[in-house]
Amino acid sequence: MSEQPRSEFPLPGPAAEAPDARLLTEAVTRLRRALRASIRTDYPWEKLPMAQVELLQVLGEHSPARISDLAARQRLAPSTVSGLIGQMITTGLVAREVDSADRRASVVTLTGAGRDQLAAWTAAHERRMDAALASLGDSDRAAIATALPALFQLAEQLGQLEDGTTAG
């Protein structure tokens, strides 16, 4: 029986002996948590909930978009997305317009304020990530750079899994 690779960094509890999937899940969870917490250092006024930030990111890439399309992309209920969009309309981050392809439907677009908020949020995160990366040694930075294409591919694979089973 082959031994699982161990991290250079000790993990608490059962994750220390876990398979790759569990270790990767733990690493991603820690990265997201640390990044969300550290943003307050560069961007202390930021109070936008993560769900709204993620919708801004999707709209930044795919705008205009229908609520149903946003819900499908985020794997959320349309009613949840509709509520979030309502809050974002109130704060001026997005606008709802008539869909030019189907006048019975509406689409959501980023406003100038939404684009500015997304750009500031992204820049603050990039500054924090740059500082953290700069504190690593050359070999760790190279390992992360080498892993990036595979991580993007993994994200793509996770997004394509519709039935909850693993790809084989």
PDB file of C-alpha atoms in Angstrom:
ATOM      1  CA  MET A   1       0.000   0.000   0.000  1.00  0.00           C
ATOM      2  CA  SER A   2       1.501   3.337  -1.008  1.00  0.00           C
ATOM      3  CA  GLU A   3       1.898   6.100   1.525  1.00  0.00           C
ATOM      4  CA  GLN A   4       0.012   9.368   0.967  1.00  0.00           C
ATOM      5  CA  PRO A   5       2.197  12.421   0.372  1.00  0.00           C
ATOM      6  CA  ARG A   6       2.495  14.584   3.452  1.00  0.00           C
ATOM      7  CA  SER A   7       2.390  18.336   3.554  1.00  0.00           C
ATOM      8  CA  GLU A   8       5.405  20.282   4.806  1.00  0.00           C
ATOM      9  CA  PHE A   9       2.926  22.083   7.024  1.00  0.00           C
ATOM     10  CA  PRO A  10       1.318  20.027   9.777  1.00  0.00           C
ATOM     11  CA  LEU A  11      -2.432  19.778   9.510  1.00  0.00           C
ATOM     12  CA  PRO A  12      -4.585  19.393  12.596  1.00  0.00           C
ATOM     13  CA  GLY A  13      -6.509  16.224  13.326  1.00  0.00           C
ATOM     14  CA  PRO A  14      -7.475  13.606  10.765  1.00  0.00           C
ATOM     15  CA  ALA A  15      -6.592  15.806   7.781  1.00  0.00           C
ATOM     16  CA  ALA A  16      -2.915  15.034   8.490  1.00  0.00           C
ATOM     17  CA  GLU A  17      -3.395  11.476   7.190  1.00  0.00           C
ATOM     18  CA  ALA A  18      -6.082  12.284   4.613  1.00  0.00           C
ATOM     19  CA  PRO A  19      -6.076  11.487   0.903  1.00  0.00           C
ATOM     20  CA  ASP A  20      -5.282  14.152  -1.688  1.00  0.00           C
ATOM     21  CA  ALA A  21      -8.913  15.232  -2.123  1.00  0.00           C
ATOM     22  CA  ARG A  22      -9.285  15.997   1.562  1.00  0.00           C
ATOM     23  CA  LEU A  23      -5.948  17.830   1.723  1.00  0.00           C
ATOM     24  CA  LEU A  24      -6.804  19.914  -1.315  1.00  0.00           C
ATOM     25  CA  THR A  25     -10.233  20.733   0.137  1.00  0.00           C
ATOM     26  CA  GLU A  26      -8.590  21.794   3.382  1.00  0.00           C
ATOM     27  CA  ALA A  27      -6.008  23.919   1.552  1.00  0.00           C
ATOM     28  CA  VAL A  28      -8.674  25.666  -0.551  1.00  0.00           C
ATOM     29  CA  THR A  29     -10.822  26.275   2.528  1.00  0.00           C
ATOM     30  CA  ARG A  30      -7.882  27.759   4.427  1.00  0.00           C
ATOM     31  CA  LEU A  31      -6.874  29.936   1.474  1.00  0.00           C
ATOM     32  CA  ARG A  32     -10.398  31.315   1.056  1.00  0.00           C
ATOM     33  CA  ARG A  33     -10.782  31.961   4.770  1.00  0.00           C
ATOM     34  CA  ALA A  34      -7.368  33.640   5.049  1.00  0.00           C
ATOM     35  CA  LEU A  35      -7.957  35.749   1.949  1.00  0.00           C
ATOM     36  CA  ARG A  36     -11.396  36.886   3.147  1.00  0.00           C
ATOM     37  CA  ALA A  37      -9.994  37.775   6.572  1.00  0.00           C
ATOM     38  CA  SER A  38      -6.874  39.502   5.264  1.00  0.00           C
ATOM     39  CA  ILE A  39      -8.800  41.742   2.879  1.00  0.00           C
ATOM     40  CA  ARG A  40      -9.837  43.871   5.879  1.00  0.00           C
ATOM     41  CA  THR A  41      -6.195  44.998   6.164  1.00  0.00           C
ATOM     42  CA  ASP A  42      -6.081  46.653   2.720  1.00  0.00           C
ATOM     43  CA  TYR A  43      -9.782  47.242   2.321  1.00  0.00           C
ATOM     44  CA  PRO A  44     -11.245  47.791   5.833  1.00  0.00           C
ATOM     45  CA  TRP A  45     -14.404  49.493   4.580  1.00  0.00           C
ATOM     46  CA  GLU A  46     -15.425  46.433   2.571  1.00  0.00           C
ATOM     47  CA  LYS A  47     -18.674  45.006   3.913  1.00  0.00           C
ATOM     48  CA  LEU A  48     -19.991  43.289   0.792  1.00  0.00           C
ATOM     49  CA  PRO A  49     -21.098  39.708   1.486  1.00  0.00           C
ATOM     50  CA  MET A  50     -19.132  37.061  -0.393  1.00  0.00           C
ATOM     51  CA  ALA A  51     -22.255  35.904  -2.263  1.00  0.00           C
ATOM     52  CA  GLN A  52     -22.623  39.403  -3.717  1.00  0.00           C
ATOM     53  CA  VAL A  53     -18.933  39.600  -4.588  1.00  0.00           C
ATOM     54  CA  GLU A  54     -19.232  36.299  -6.446  1.00  0.00           C
ATOM     55  CA  LEU A  55     -22.235  37.614  -8.387  1.00  0.00           C
ATOM     56  CA  LEU A  56     -20.270  40.756  -9.277  1.00  0.00           C
ATOM     57  CA  GLN A  57     -17.443  38.525 -10.518  1.00  0.00           C
ATOM     58  CA  VAL A  58     -19.826  36.506 -12.709  1.00  0.00           C
ATOM     59  CA  LEU A  59     -21.421  39.685 -14.043  1.00  0.00           C
ATOM     60  CA  GLY A  60     -17.944  41.066 -14.703  1.00  0.00           C
ATOM     61  CA  GLU A  61     -17.386  38.115 -17.050  1.00  0.00           C
ATOM     62  CA  HIS A  62     -20.938  37.517 -18.334  1.00  0.00           C
ATOM     63  CA  SER A  63     -22.987  40.678 -18.475  1.00  0.00           C
ATOM     64  CA  PRO A  64     -25.807  41.211 -19.117  1.00  0.00           C
ATOM     65  CA  ALA A  65     -27.241  38.027 -17.630  1.00  0.00           C
ATOM     66  CA  ARG A  66     -30.634  36.690 -16.656  1.00  0.00           C
ATOM     67  CA  ILE A  67     -31.291  35.755 -13.044  1.00  0.00           C
ATOM     68  CA  SER A  68     -31.758  32.112 -14.086  1.00  0.00           C
ATOM     69  CA  ASP A  69     -28.346  32.104 -15.810  1.00  0.00           C
ATOM     70  CA  LEU A  70     -26.675  33.644 -12.771  1.00  0.00           C
ATOM     71  CA  ALA A  71     -28.362  31.080 -10.525  1.00  0.00           C
ATOM     72  CA  ALA A  72     -27.186  28.214 -12.723  1.00  0.00           C
ATOM     73  CA  ARG A  73     -23.612  29.535 -12.839  1.00  0.00           C
ATOM     74  CA  GLN A  74     -23.506  29.974  -9.060  1.00  0.00           C
ATOM     75  CA  ARG A  75     -25.465  26.782  -8.345  1.00  0.00           C
ATOM     76  CA  LEU A  76     -27.980  28.741  -6.292  1.00  0.00           C
ATOM     77  CA  ALA A  77     -31.752  28.867  -6.304  1.00  0.00           C
ATOM     78  CA  PRO A  78     -33.128  31.586  -8.591  1.00  0.00           C
ATOM     79  CA  SER A  79     -35.020  33.050  -5.625  1.00  0.00           C
ATOM     80  CA  THR A  80     -31.751  33.374  -3.695  1.00  0.00           C
ATOM     81  CA  VAL A  81     -30.053  35.127  -6.611  1.00  0.00           C
ATOM     82  CA  SER A  82     -33.077  37.343  -7.115  1.00  0.00           C
ATOM     83  CA  GLY A  83     -32.900  38.439  -3.463  1.00  0.00           C
ATOM     84  CA  LEU A  84     -29.181  39.144  -3.720  1.00  0.00           C
ATOM     85  CA  ILE A  85     -29.693  41.085  -6.941  1.00  0.00           C
ATOM     86  CA  GLY A  86     -32.452  43.100  -5.265  1.00  0.00           C
ATOM     87  CA  GLN A  87     -30.038  44.095  -2.502  1.00  0.00           C
ATOM     88  CA  MET A  88     -27.383  44.961  -5.072  1.00  0.00           C
ATOM     89  CA  ILE A  89     -29.824  47.101  -7.059  1.00  0.00           C
ATOM     90  CA  THR A  90     -30.633  48.994  -3.857  1.00  0.00           C
ATOM     91  CA  THR A  91     -26.944  49.703  -3.263  1.00  0.00           C
ATOM     92  CA  GLY A  92     -26.408  50.708  -6.901  1.00  0.00           C
ATOM     93  CA  LEU A  93     -24.015  47.897  -7.854  1.00  0.00           C
ATOM     94  CA  VAL A  94     -26.212  46.378 -10.566  1.00  0.00           C
ATOM     95  CA  ALA A  95     -29.171  47.418 -12.685  1.00  0.00           C
ATOM     96  CA  ARG A  96     -32.060  45.427 -14.082  1.00  0.00           C
ATOM     97  CA  GLU A  97     -32.985  46.075 -17.707  1.00  0.00           C
ATOM     98  CA  VAL A  98     -35.323  44.613 -20.291  1.00  0.00           C
ATOM     99  CA  ASP A  99     -33.697  41.804 -22.269  1.00  0.00           C
ATOM    100  CA  SER A 100     -33.312  43.053 -25.841  1.00  0.00           C
ATOM    101  CA  ALA A 101     -33.612  39.455 -27.128  1.00  0.00           C
ATOM    102  CA  ASP A 102     -36.873  38.802 -25.226  1.00  0.00           C
ATOM    103  CA  ARG A 103     -38.764  41.891 -24.105  1.00  0.00           C
ATOM    104  CA  ARG A 104     -40.732  39.762 -21.589  1.00  0.00           C
ATOM    105  CA  ALA A 105     -37.550  38.972 -19.648  1.00  0.00           C
ATOM    106  CA  SER A 106     -35.062  41.091 -17.752  1.00  0.00           C
ATOM    107  CA  VAL A 107     -31.291  40.995 -17.481  1.00  0.00           C
ATOM    108  CA  VAL A 108     -28.888  42.255 -14.868  1.00  0.00           C
ATOM    109  CA  THR A 109     -25.857  44.378 -15.684  1.00  0.00           C
ATOM    110  CA  LEU A 110     -23.058  45.880 -13.646  1.00  0.00           C
ATOM    111  CA  THR A 111     -23.308  49.599 -13.020  1.00  0.00           C
ATOM    112  CA  GLY A 112     -20.274  51.859 -12.970  1.00  0.00           C
ATOM    113  CA  ALA A 113     -20.331  51.625  -9.168  1.00  0.00           C
ATOM    114  CA  GLY A 114     -20.451  47.822  -9.431  1.00  0.00           C
ATOM    115  CA  ARG A 115     -17.479  47.764 -11.780  1.00  0.00           C
ATOM    116  CA  ASP A 116     -15.565  50.107  -9.461  1.00  0.00           C
ATOM    117  CA  GLN A 117     -16.399  47.984  -6.398  1.00  0.00           C
ATOM    118  CA  LEU A 118     -15.344  44.788  -8.179  1.00  0.00           C
ATOM    119  CA  ALA A 119     -12.100  46.388  -9.394  1.00  0.00           C
ATOM    120  CA  ALA A 120     -11.243  47.671  -5.892  1.00  0.00           C
ATOM    121  CA  TRP A 121     -12.068  44.296  -4.314  1.00  0.00           C
ATOM    122  CA  THR A 122      -9.965  42.456  -6.907  1.00  0.00           C
ATOM    123  CA  ALA A 123      -7.015  44.844  -6.560  1.00  0.00           C
ATOM    124  CA  ALA A 124      -7.048  44.547  -2.760  1.00  0.00           C
ATOM    125  CA  HIS A 125      -7.069  40.744  -3.000  1.00  0.00           C
ATOM    126  CA  GLU A 126      -4.260  40.764  -5.547  1.00  0.00           C
ATOM    127  CA  ARG A 127      -2.147  43.010  -3.293  1.00  0.00           C
ATOM    128  CA  ARG A 128      -2.644  40.627  -0.366  1.00  0.00           C
ATOM    129  CA  MET A 129      -1.890  37.590  -2.513  1.00  0.00           C
ATOM    130  CA  ASP A 130       1.209  39.273  -4.015  1.00  0.00           C
ATOM    131  CA  ALA A 131       2.512  40.041  -0.513  1.00  0.00           C
ATOM    132  CA  ALA A 132       1.906  36.465   0.636  1.00  0.00           C
ATOM    133  CA  LEU A 133       3.543  35.007  -2.476  1.00  0.00           C
ATOM    134  CA  ALA A 134       6.543  37.315  -2.064  1.00  0.00           C
ATOM    135  CA  SER A 135       7.078  35.913   1.424  1.00  0.00           C
ATOM    136  CA  LEU A 136       7.482  32.381   0.031  1.00  0.00           C
ATOM    137  CA  GLY A 137      10.698  30.881  -1.228  1.00  0.00           C
ATOM    138  CA  ASP A 138      11.431  30.518  -4.925  1.00  0.00           C
ATOM    139  CA  SER A 139      10.637  26.794  -4.978  1.00  0.00           C
ATOM    140  CA  ASP A 140       7.228  27.296  -3.321  1.00  0.00           C
ATOM    141  CA  ARG A 141       6.338  30.106  -5.740  1.00  0.00           C
ATOM    142  CA  ALA A 142       7.421  27.908  -8.662  1.00  0.00           C
ATOM    143  CA  ALA A 143       5.346  24.991  -7.342  1.00  0.00           C
ATOM    144  CA  ILE A 144       2.277  27.211  -7.109  1.00  0.00           C
ATOM    145  CA  ALA A 145       2.837  28.608 -10.611  1.00  0.00           C
ATOM    146  CA  THR A 146       3.240  25.082 -11.971  1.00  0.00           C
ATOM    147  CA  ALA A 147       0.056  23.923 -10.212  1.00  0.00           C
ATOM    148  CA  LEU A 148      -2.151  26.775 -11.494  1.00  0.00           C
ATOM    149  CA  PRO A 149      -3.144  25.203 -14.849  1.00  0.00           C
ATOM    150  CA  ALA A 150      -4.073  21.957 -13.103  1.00  0.00           C
ATOM    151  CA  LEU A 151      -6.079  23.851 -10.481  1.00  0.00           C
ATOM    152  CA  PHE A 152      -8.021  25.681 -13.197  1.00  0.00           C
ATOM    153  CA  GLN A 153      -8.650  22.347 -14.924  1.00  0.00           C
ATOM    154  CA  LEU A 154      -9.814  20.857 -11.624  1.00  0.00           C
ATOM    155  CA  ALA A 155     -12.227  23.758 -11.141  1.00  0.00           C
ATOM    156  CA  GLU A 156     -13.532  23.174 -14.660  1.00  0.00           C
ATOM    157  CA  GLN A 157     -14.051  19.471 -13.927  1.00  0.00           C
ATOM    158  CA  LEU A 158     -15.882  20.243 -10.694  1.00  0.00           C
ATOM    159  CA  GLY A 159     -18.126  22.640 -12.578  1.00  0.00           C
ATOM    160  CA  GLN A 160     -19.004  19.952 -15.123  1.00  0.00           C
ATOM    161  CA  LEU A 161     -20.015  17.336 -12.570  1.00  0.00           C
ATOM    162  CA  GLU A 162     -23.779  17.503 -12.735  1.00  0.00           C
ATOM    163  CA  ASP A 163     -24.721  14.309 -10.963  1.00  0.00           C
ATOM    164  CA  GLY A 164     -22.378  14.549  -7.990  1.00  0.00           C
ATOM    165  CA  THR A 165     -20.217  11.599  -9.020  1.00  0.00           C
ATOM    166  CA  THR A 166     -16.519  11.758  -9.703  1.00  0.00           C
ATOM    167  CA  ALA A 167     -15.217  11.706 -13.228  1.00  0.00           C
ATOM    168  CA  GLY A 168     -13.569   8.453 -14.122  1.00  0.00           C
TER     169      GLY A 168
END
